Short mmCIF file of C-alpha atoms in Angstrom, two decimals:
data_model
loop_
_atom_site.label_atom_id
_atom_site.label_comp_id
_atom_site.label_asym_id
_atom_site.label_seq_id
_atom_site.Cartn_x
_atom_site.Cartn_y
_atom_site.Cartn_z
CA MET A 13 35.63 -4.01 5.86
CA THR A 14 34.44 -2.06 2.84
CA THR A 15 33.81 1.65 2.95
CA ARG A 16 30.39 2.68 1.78
CA ARG A 17 30.61 5.39 -0.87
CA THR A 18 28.08 8.14 -0.44
CA ARG A 19 27.01 11.27 -2.19
CA PRO A 20 25.74 14.45 -0.60
CA ALA A 21 22.01 14.92 -0.36
CA PRO A 22 20.69 17.40 -2.93
CA ARG A 23 20.18 20.96 -1.83
CA PRO A 24 16.64 22.39 -1.95
CA PRO A 25 15.95 24.02 -5.30
CA GLU A 26 16.95 27.66 -5.44
CA GLY A 27 13.96 29.85 -4.73
CA THR A 28 12.04 27.12 -2.87
CA PRO A 29 9.39 28.87 -0.74
CA PRO A 30 9.49 28.51 3.06
CA ARG A 31 7.83 25.40 4.46
CA ALA A 32 4.87 27.40 5.77
CA GLU A 33 4.22 28.79 2.28
CA LEU A 34 4.42 25.32 0.74
CA ALA A 35 1.93 24.10 3.34
CA ARG A 36 -0.38 27.00 2.47
CA GLN A 37 -0.25 25.98 -1.19
CA ALA A 38 -0.91 22.34 -0.29
CA ARG A 39 -3.92 23.35 1.81
CA ALA A 40 -5.26 25.27 -1.20
CA VAL A 41 -4.90 22.22 -3.48
CA LEU A 42 -6.73 20.02 -0.98
CA ALA A 43 -9.31 22.56 0.23
CA ASP A 44 -12.33 20.71 -1.21
CA ALA A 45 -10.99 17.37 0.05
CA VAL A 46 -10.69 18.80 3.56
CA ARG A 47 -14.23 20.19 3.47
CA ILE A 48 -15.59 16.83 2.35
CA ALA A 49 -13.56 14.98 4.99
CA HIS A 50 -14.96 17.25 7.72
CA TRP A 51 -18.45 16.75 6.35
CA ALA A 52 -17.99 12.97 6.43
CA ALA A 53 -16.67 13.14 9.99
CA ASP A 54 -19.75 15.08 11.10
CA ALA A 55 -22.30 13.15 9.03
CA PRO A 56 -23.95 10.42 11.16
CA GLY A 57 -25.71 7.45 9.74
CA PRO A 58 -25.06 5.23 6.71
CA GLY A 59 -23.61 6.48 3.48
CA THR A 60 -20.13 7.65 4.44
CA THR A 61 -18.51 4.61 2.91
CA ALA A 62 -16.14 4.05 0.05
CA PRO A 63 -17.00 4.54 -2.69
CA LEU A 64 -19.31 7.34 -1.58
CA ALA A 65 -22.91 6.14 -1.78
CA ALA A 66 -25.24 8.00 -4.12
CA GLN A 67 -27.44 9.28 -1.27
CA ALA A 68 -24.42 10.59 0.63
CA LEU A 69 -23.07 12.14 -2.56
CA GLU A 70 -26.25 14.14 -2.95
CA ARG A 71 -26.26 15.19 0.71
CA ALA A 72 -22.63 16.31 0.52
CA ALA A 73 -23.17 18.24 -2.70
CA ALA A 74 -26.12 20.10 -1.17
CA ALA A 75 -24.39 20.79 2.15
CA LEU A 76 -21.11 21.96 0.61
CA GLU A 77 -22.58 23.69 -2.46
CA LEU A 78 -20.44 21.60 -4.78
CA SER A 79 -21.36 19.60 -7.87
CA PRO A 80 -21.56 15.81 -7.50
CA ALA A 81 -18.45 15.52 -9.69
CA GLN A 82 -16.55 17.88 -7.37
CA VAL A 83 -17.68 15.90 -4.33
CA ARG A 84 -16.62 12.61 -5.89
CA ALA A 85 -13.21 14.03 -6.87
CA GLY A 86 -12.72 15.59 -3.43
CA TRP A 87 -13.70 12.35 -1.72
CA ASP A 88 -11.11 10.41 -3.71
CA ARG A 89 -8.44 13.00 -2.91
CA ALA A 90 -9.33 12.92 0.78
CA ARG A 91 -8.83 9.15 0.82
CA LEU A 92 -5.55 9.28 -1.09
CA ALA A 93 -4.17 12.09 1.11
CA GLY A 94 -4.99 10.26 4.34
CA LEU A 95 -7.70 12.71 5.41
CA ILE A 96 -10.16 9.82 5.47
CA GLU A 97 -9.30 6.29 6.56
CA LEU A 98 -11.25 3.22 5.55
CA HIS A 99 -12.26 0.71 8.22
CA GLY A 100 -14.12 -2.00 6.37
CA ASP A 101 -16.97 -0.26 4.56
CA THR A 102 -16.89 2.77 6.84
CA ALA A 103 -14.79 5.90 6.40
CA ARG A 104 -13.46 7.74 9.43
CA PRO A 105 -11.42 10.95 9.78
CA GLY A 106 -7.68 10.28 9.53
CA TRP A 107 -4.95 11.67 11.76
CA ARG A 108 -3.98 14.21 9.10
CA LEU A 109 -7.44 15.76 9.21
CA ARG A 110 -7.17 16.22 12.99
CA ALA A 111 -3.75 17.84 12.57
CA TRP A 112 -4.57 19.80 9.41
CA ASP A 113 -4.88 23.31 10.82
CA ARG A 114 -1.92 23.15 13.21
CA ASP A 115 0.68 20.89 11.63
CA ASP A 116 2.37 21.95 8.39
CA SER A 117 4.24 18.64 8.24
CA ALA A 118 0.96 16.71 8.26
CA VAL A 119 -0.33 18.90 5.43
CA LEU A 120 2.78 18.39 3.30
CA ARG A 121 2.81 14.65 3.94
CA GLY A 122 -0.83 14.51 2.89
CA TRP A 123 -0.10 16.40 -0.30
CA VAL A 124 2.92 14.19 -1.10
CA ALA A 125 0.67 11.13 -0.65
CA LEU A 126 -1.69 12.67 -3.22
CA PHE A 127 1.25 13.51 -5.51
CA ASP A 128 2.44 9.90 -5.33
CA ALA A 129 -1.06 8.77 -6.33
CA TRP A 130 -1.41 11.08 -9.36
CA SER A 131 -2.08 8.11 -11.67
CA LEU A 132 -5.14 7.20 -9.55
CA VAL A 133 -6.47 10.76 -9.43
CA HIS A 134 -6.61 11.08 -13.23
CA ALA A 135 -7.93 7.98 -14.98
CA ALA A 136 -5.76 6.56 -17.78
CA PRO A 137 -7.08 6.82 -21.35
CA ALA A 138 -9.51 4.06 -22.25
CA GLY A 139 -8.40 1.22 -24.47
CA ILE A 140 -4.71 1.23 -23.49
CA GLU A 141 -3.36 -1.99 -22.05
CA ALA A 142 -2.25 -1.93 -18.43
CA GLY A 143 1.38 -2.75 -19.25
CA ALA A 144 1.79 0.39 -21.36
CA VAL A 145 0.22 2.53 -18.63
CA ALA A 146 2.52 1.00 -16.00
CA GLU A 147 5.58 1.78 -18.15
CA ALA A 148 4.51 5.40 -18.48
CA VAL A 149 4.09 5.68 -14.70
CA GLU A 150 7.55 4.15 -14.21
CA ALA A 151 9.04 6.68 -16.65
CA VAL A 152 7.45 9.76 -15.06
CA PRO A 153 10.20 10.29 -12.39
CA GLN A 154 12.68 10.99 -15.21
CA VAL A 155 10.22 13.45 -16.73
CA LEU A 156 9.89 15.20 -13.38
CA SER A 157 13.67 15.29 -12.92
CA LEU A 158 14.08 17.04 -16.28
CA LEU A 159 11.42 19.56 -15.32
CA GLN A 160 13.21 20.28 -12.05
CA LEU A 161 16.67 20.54 -13.59
CA SER A 162 15.33 22.94 -16.20
CA ALA A 163 13.96 25.25 -13.47
CA GLY A 164 11.36 26.59 -15.87
CA PRO A 165 9.09 25.61 -18.77
CA VAL A 166 10.04 22.51 -20.78
CA THR A 167 8.54 21.85 -24.20
CA VAL A 168 6.28 18.87 -24.69
CA PRO A 169 8.46 17.47 -27.53
CA ALA A 170 11.47 17.39 -25.18
CA LEU A 171 9.44 15.60 -22.52
CA LEU A 172 8.06 13.18 -25.13
CA ASP A 173 11.56 12.36 -26.32
CA LEU A 174 12.67 11.60 -22.75
CA LEU A 175 9.59 9.47 -22.08
CA GLY A 176 10.23 7.43 -25.23
CA GLN A 177 13.88 6.91 -24.29
CA ARG A 178 12.98 5.76 -20.78
CA VAL A 179 10.34 3.32 -22.04
CA ALA A 180 12.87 1.87 -24.50
CA GLU A 181 15.37 1.47 -21.63
CA LEU A 182 12.73 -0.37 -19.61
CA HIS A 183 12.17 -2.77 -22.48
CA GLU A 184 15.91 -3.33 -22.81
CA GLU A 185 16.32 -3.92 -19.07
CA ARG A 186 13.60 -6.58 -19.29
CA CYS A 187 15.24 -8.15 -22.34
CA GLU A 188 12.10 -7.71 -24.38
CA VAL A 189 12.44 -8.47 -28.12
CA PRO A 190 10.47 -6.07 -30.33
CA LEU A 191 7.92 -7.62 -32.64
CA GLY A 192 8.13 -7.39 -36.40
CA PRO A 193 5.25 -7.83 -38.89
CA GLY A 194 5.66 -11.59 -38.77
CA GLY A 195 5.78 -11.95 -34.99
CA PRO A 196 8.76 -12.45 -32.67
CA ALA A 197 12.13 -11.96 -34.27
CA THR A 198 14.23 -15.11 -34.55
CA ALA A 199 17.87 -15.59 -35.31
CA GLY A 200 18.57 -16.85 -38.82
CA PRO A 201 21.76 -17.98 -40.53
CA ALA A 202 22.93 -14.39 -40.91
CA GLY A 203 22.52 -13.67 -37.21
CA PRO A 204 19.89 -11.77 -35.23
CA PRO A 205 17.68 -9.55 -37.38
CA ALA A 206 17.37 -5.84 -36.74
CA PRO A 207 14.07 -4.65 -35.23
CA VAL A 208 11.64 -3.71 -37.95
CA GLU A 209 9.42 -1.40 -35.89
CA PRO A 210 9.75 0.67 -32.68
CA ALA A 211 8.99 -1.04 -29.38
CA ARG A 212 6.43 1.66 -28.68
CA ASP A 213 4.31 3.66 -31.10
CA ALA A 214 5.06 7.40 -30.90
CA ASP A 215 1.36 8.29 -30.92
CA LEU A 216 0.79 6.05 -27.90
CA ASN A 217 3.69 7.71 -26.07
CA ALA A 218 2.24 11.13 -26.84
CA LEU A 219 -1.17 10.07 -25.52
CA LEU A 220 0.37 8.69 -22.33
CA LEU A 221 2.52 11.79 -21.81
CA ASP A 222 -0.54 14.03 -22.11
CA TRP A 223 -2.31 11.85 -19.55
CA ALA A 224 0.65 11.99 -17.14
CA LEU A 225 1.02 15.76 -17.43
CA GLU A 226 -2.71 16.28 -16.89
CA GLY A 227 -2.64 13.97 -13.86
CA LEU A 228 0.31 15.81 -12.32
CA ALA A 229 -1.40 19.13 -13.01
CA ALA A 230 -4.57 17.82 -11.34
CA VAL A 231 -2.69 17.32 -8.05
CA GLY A 232 -0.97 20.70 -8.23
CA ALA A 233 2.52 19.46 -9.17
CA LEU A 234 2.82 21.34 -12.46
CA THR A 235 1.10 23.82 -14.73
CA LEU A 236 0.43 23.33 -18.43
CA GLY A 237 0.92 26.01 -21.04
CA GLN A 238 0.71 26.02 -24.83
CA GLY A 239 3.09 23.21 -25.71
CA HIS A 240 5.06 23.24 -22.46
CA ALA A 241 4.92 22.27 -18.79
CA THR A 242 6.38 23.86 -15.64
CA LEU A 243 6.73 22.51 -12.13
CA THR A 244 4.87 24.42 -9.44
CA PRO A 245 6.77 25.29 -6.24
CA LEU A 246 5.06 22.29 -4.63
CA GLY A 247 6.07 20.00 -7.46
CA ASN A 248 9.64 21.30 -7.42
CA TRP A 249 9.85 20.69 -3.67
CA ALA A 250 8.32 17.19 -3.97
CA VAL A 251 10.87 16.10 -6.57
CA TRP A 252 13.66 17.38 -4.32
CA VAL A 253 12.19 15.42 -1.37
CA LYS A 254 12.21 12.23 -3.44
CA LEU A 255 15.84 12.80 -4.48
CA GLU A 256 16.79 13.48 -0.88
CA GLN A 257 15.17 10.22 0.23
CA ILE A 258 17.15 8.30 -2.38
CA CYS A 259 20.39 9.91 -1.21
CA VAL A 260 19.62 9.27 2.46
CA ALA A 261 18.87 5.64 1.69
CA ALA A 262 22.23 5.41 -0.08
CA GLN A 263 24.11 6.77 2.93
CA SER A 264 23.28 4.27 5.65
CA PRO A 265 26.34 4.71 7.90
CA ALA A 266 26.26 1.13 9.16
CA GLY A 267 24.91 -0.47 5.99
CA ASN A 268 21.70 -1.85 7.51
CA ILE A 269 19.20 -0.68 4.89
CA GLU A 270 18.52 -4.17 3.56
CA GLN A 271 18.26 -5.77 7.01
CA SER A 272 15.11 -6.71 8.86
CA ALA A 273 13.96 -4.33 11.59
CA ALA A 274 15.36 -6.59 14.32
CA ASP A 275 18.79 -6.89 12.69
CA MET A 276 18.88 -3.16 11.94
CA LEU A 277 18.07 -2.30 15.56
CA LEU A 278 20.71 -4.70 16.85
CA GLY A 279 23.18 -3.03 14.51
CA CYS A 280 22.28 0.33 16.08
CA ALA A 281 22.47 -0.89 19.69
CA ARG A 282 26.02 0.36 20.30
CA LEU A 283 25.72 3.55 18.27
CA THR A 284 25.40 6.91 19.98
CA PRO A 285 22.00 8.63 19.55
CA GLY A 286 22.95 10.83 16.57
CA PRO A 287 24.38 8.08 14.33
CA ALA A 288 21.59 5.74 15.42
CA ARG A 289 18.96 8.24 14.26
CA ASP A 290 20.78 8.58 10.93
CA GLU A 291 20.61 4.82 10.56
CA TYR A 292 16.91 4.74 11.41
CA ARG A 293 16.23 7.46 8.82
CA ALA A 294 18.11 5.57 6.12
CA TRP A 295 16.26 2.32 6.90
CA LEU A 296 12.89 4.10 6.95
CA ALA A 297 13.57 5.95 3.69
CA ALA A 298 13.90 2.62 1.89
CA ARG A 299 10.41 1.46 2.99
CA THR A 300 6.82 2.62 3.00
CA VAL A 301 5.80 4.18 6.30
CA GLY A 302 3.06 1.65 6.97
CA SER A 303 5.24 -1.43 6.48
CA ALA A 304 8.12 0.07 8.48
CA VAL A 305 5.90 0.95 11.46
CA ALA A 306 4.28 -2.50 11.41
CA GLU A 307 7.68 -4.20 11.35
CA LEU A 308 9.02 -2.09 14.21
CA LEU A 309 5.97 -2.80 16.38
CA ALA A 310 6.25 -6.51 15.62
CA VAL A 311 9.82 -6.41 16.93
CA ALA A 312 8.68 -4.46 20.00
CA ARG A 313 6.25 -7.26 20.83
CA GLY A 314 9.10 -9.77 21.02
CA GLU A 315 10.99 -11.00 24.07
CA ASP A 316 14.09 -8.81 23.69
CA ALA A 317 13.60 -5.73 25.89
CA LEU A 318 16.51 -3.91 24.25
CA LEU A 319 14.88 -4.18 20.83
CA ARG A 320 11.58 -3.03 22.34
CA GLY A 321 13.13 0.22 23.51
CA LEU A 322 15.08 0.72 20.29
CA ALA A 323 11.97 0.10 18.19
CA PHE A 324 10.24 3.02 19.89
CA GLU A 325 13.34 5.17 19.38
CA ALA A 326 13.07 4.42 15.65
CA LEU A 327 9.35 5.24 15.78
CA ARG A 328 10.28 8.66 17.18
CA VAL A 329 12.11 9.28 13.90
CA VAL A 330 8.96 8.28 11.98
CA GLY A 331 7.01 10.93 13.88
CA ALA A 332 3.38 11.82 13.17
CA PRO A 333 2.58 9.05 10.63
CA ALA A 334 3.22 6.47 13.36
CA GLU A 335 0.78 8.07 15.82
CA PRO A 336 -2.35 6.00 15.00
CA GLU A 337 -0.45 2.70 15.23
CA VAL A 338 1.35 3.70 18.43
CA ARG A 339 -1.95 4.74 19.98
CA SER A 340 -3.47 1.41 18.99
CA VAL A 341 -1.00 -0.56 21.17
CA LEU A 342 -1.91 1.20 24.43
CA ALA A 343 -3.99 -1.82 25.41
CA GLU A 344 -0.95 -4.13 25.22
CA PRO A 345 0.71 -4.19 28.68
CA SER A 346 4.23 -4.80 27.38
CA LEU A 347 4.05 -1.84 24.99
CA ARG A 348 1.84 0.56 26.95
CA PRO A 349 4.60 2.41 28.91
CA TYR A 350 6.65 2.92 25.76
CA ALA A 351 3.59 4.06 23.80
CA LEU A 352 2.55 6.50 26.54
CA LEU A 353 6.02 8.08 26.59
CA TRP A 354 6.08 8.24 22.78
CA LEU A 355 2.69 9.95 22.65
CA ALA A 356 3.61 12.39 25.43
CA GLU A 357 6.69 13.52 23.53
CA TYR A 358 4.75 13.60 20.24
CA GLU A 359 2.18 15.89 21.86
CA GLY A 360 4.89 18.32 22.90
CA ASN A 361 5.84 17.32 26.45
CA ASP A 362 9.45 17.75 27.47
CA PRO A 363 11.17 14.32 27.41
CA ASP A 364 12.35 14.90 30.99
CA ASP A 365 8.74 15.36 32.11
CA ALA A 366 7.22 12.62 29.94
CA GLN A 367 7.60 10.06 32.74
CA ASP A 368 4.80 11.88 34.57
CA VAL A 369 2.27 10.29 32.20
CA LEU A 370 3.07 6.82 33.61
CA SER A 371 1.29 5.38 36.61
CA ARG A 372 3.45 4.04 39.41
CA GLU A 373 2.82 0.48 38.20
CA GLU A 374 3.66 1.37 34.59
CA ALA A 375 6.87 3.12 35.66
CA THR A 376 7.88 0.05 37.69
CA TRP A 377 7.13 -2.29 34.79
CA LEU A 378 9.28 -0.08 32.52
CA TRP A 379 12.09 -0.11 35.09
CA VAL A 380 12.12 -3.91 35.07
CA ASP A 381 11.95 -4.04 31.26
CA THR A 382 14.87 -1.63 30.95
CA ALA A 383 16.82 -3.60 33.55
CA ALA A 384 16.20 -6.74 31.49
CA ALA A 385 17.68 -5.01 28.43
CA VAL A 386 20.73 -3.97 30.45
CA ALA A 387 21.13 -7.46 31.94
CA ASP A 388 20.99 -9.05 28.48
CA HIS A 389 23.14 -6.58 26.58
CA GLY A 390 24.85 -4.16 28.98
CA GLU A 391 27.54 -4.08 31.63
CA THR A 392 27.04 -5.01 35.28
CA GLY A 393 27.96 -1.52 36.45
CA LEU A 394 25.19 -0.07 34.33
CA LEU A 395 22.70 -2.45 35.92
CA VAL A 396 23.75 -1.28 39.38
CA ARG A 397 23.41 2.38 38.35
CA HIS A 398 19.96 1.60 36.99
CA LEU A 399 18.80 1.32 40.62
CA ASP A 400 19.05 5.10 40.92
CA THR A 401 16.42 5.59 38.20
CA ALA A 402 13.62 3.82 40.09
CA VAL A 403 10.74 6.06 41.14
CA GLN A 404 10.41 4.36 44.55
CA GLY A 405 13.43 6.05 46.10
CA THR A 406 14.42 3.12 48.35
CA VAL A 407 15.44 -0.43 47.53
CA PRO A 408 12.87 -2.08 49.88
CA ALA A 409 10.03 -0.08 48.31
CA LEU A 410 11.31 -0.91 44.84
CA LEU A 411 11.49 -4.62 45.62
CA ASP A 412 7.95 -4.62 47.02
CA GLU A 413 6.54 -3.04 43.87
CA VAL A 414 8.71 -5.05 41.49
CA ARG A 415 7.37 -8.24 43.03
CA ALA A 416 3.81 -7.04 42.48
CA VAL A 417 4.12 -5.73 38.93
CA GLY A 418 4.24 -9.16 37.28
CA HIS A 419 6.91 -8.57 34.64
CA PRO A 420 7.94 -11.93 33.11
CA ARG A 421 11.65 -11.13 33.51
CA THR A 422 11.47 -10.08 37.17
CA VAL A 423 13.33 -13.08 38.57
CA GLN A 424 16.16 -12.88 36.03
CA VAL A 425 16.55 -9.14 36.59
CA LEU A 426 16.72 -9.49 40.38
CA VAL A 427 19.19 -12.38 40.19
CA ALA A 428 21.43 -10.40 37.82
CA LEU A 429 21.21 -7.32 40.06
CA ALA A 430 22.07 -9.34 43.18
CA ALA A 431 25.10 -10.83 41.43
CA ALA A 432 26.29 -7.42 40.26
CA HIS A 433 25.76 -5.28 43.37
CA PRO A 434 28.85 -4.76 45.57
CA ASP A 435 26.87 -4.30 48.82
CA PRO A 436 26.44 -7.78 50.36
CA ALA A 437 23.44 -6.80 52.49
CA LEU A 438 21.60 -5.23 49.57
CA ALA A 439 22.50 -8.14 47.29
CA LYS A 440 21.08 -10.53 49.89
CA ALA A 441 17.80 -8.61 50.02
CA VAL A 442 17.54 -8.66 46.24
CA ARG A 443 18.23 -12.40 46.08
CA ARG A 444 15.53 -12.97 48.70
CA ALA A 445 13.07 -10.97 46.61
CA ALA A 446 14.01 -13.04 43.54
CA PHE A 447 13.39 -16.24 45.47
CA GLN A 448 10.01 -15.00 46.68
CA VAL A 449 8.91 -14.10 43.14
CA HIS A 450 10.13 -17.45 41.85
CA THR A 451 8.31 -19.48 44.51
CA GLY A 452 5.26 -17.26 44.72
CA GLY A 453 5.95 -16.40 48.37
CA THR A 454 5.70 -13.04 50.14
#
C-alpha cells in the first residue's frame, strides 16, 4: 500500500479581513446585480428572460434609476453570481438571492462565481482568435498567484513577463511547433531548425494582459494604478480559497478523488464520521458543485440503501449550494425522508430534533431503508439494535406499520431480522410478518 504524500493547506493571507467584512465587500460589488434580481423577481409578465428583452430593460432602468448599460451589466452579473436562475426562456430568483441578507457564505459563494466568470463579464478585444484568448485565461491563475505572493502592487511589465512565460509553457506542453516565415519548421540534414519568431507576439500578450486585468478589476478582484495592479482583500481571499481547494483535493485520505460517487461512498462506508467528511470534501473539491450534486443524487436513487444514506451525508458537506436540488427530490418517495431531514438541518434544526419533520409513514419507511443498509453491509447485532430506533415503541406496532409502508425491501429486512434476533418468540412474529408481506396476506 502506498502512502499518499500531502502538503499542508495554505494559511489565509496575513491581514485577511474577517469573513463578515469580506461578505460586506462582496455585497457592495454586487449591489446593482442584487437590485436588478429583486426587480426581476417582483416584475410580473413577459420580458424577464435572458438576454433581458428591450422592453424589460427600459422598465428596469426607469424603476431602478440606472442607465440601460448599467442594467444590462447588472443583469449579466446577477446571472453569473447565481442570483437569477434560467429556466428555459424565463429567469427566476436563485437561492442565493433568497439567502443574500442573512447568509454570508451565500454572498461569498456568489461573488466567487462571478470572480470565476471574469472573462465573461468583460468582453475580449475584438479581432483576436479564440485560441489566444483561451490561453490568456489559462495563464491568469499564475498572474493572480504572483499578485498574492507579492502582497502589494506588482508592475505591469512583471505581470506581462509572467503571462508570456506561461503561454510559452502551454505551447510547449502541447508540443506546438512555432511557425517561421516559410510555414511550419521541418527538420533538415543539419537537424531541427531553431525557431525564427516567438510563439506569441509581445503586443498581443500586452493587449490580452490589459483585458484580463480590466476584467478582474470589473469583478472587484483587483485595483489598477498607473502601471501596476494590486489584489483587493476579496481577490486576495479568493486566490487563497482556490489554493486551499487544490491542497484539499491533493490530500484525500483514502485516495478516492478520481473515483465515481458510488465507489467513493463505498470507500467511506467504514470510516468514522470525521475522516469520511474529509474524504467527501476532497472528492467535492475536485468537481464542480452542480456535477457533484447530480452524481450523488443519482447514486441515492439506486437500490443500495447504504449508498443512499451516505450520499445525503456527502450532500451535508456541500451545504447551501445543494439546497435547490435536494428540495427538488421531495416528490420522490425513496428520497423524501432523507431530503426532509437534510433540509431541516440546513434550516437550523438540531439533528436530534430533525426527525420531527417526518410523518409516521416517512419515519417507518426510513427505518426499513436503514435496516436494509444494515442487513446488506452491517453486522447482525447492529440489525437487532436497530429495533430500538423505531418510532412505534413496540414490535407488534412496528410490524403492522412496516407491512403497510410498502418499502420494496420489507420482506428481506424482516427475514434478516428474524434470523438475527435471539428471542425465538419475537423472531417467529417477525417471520410471520415477512410471510404476510410476501404473500399479500394480513
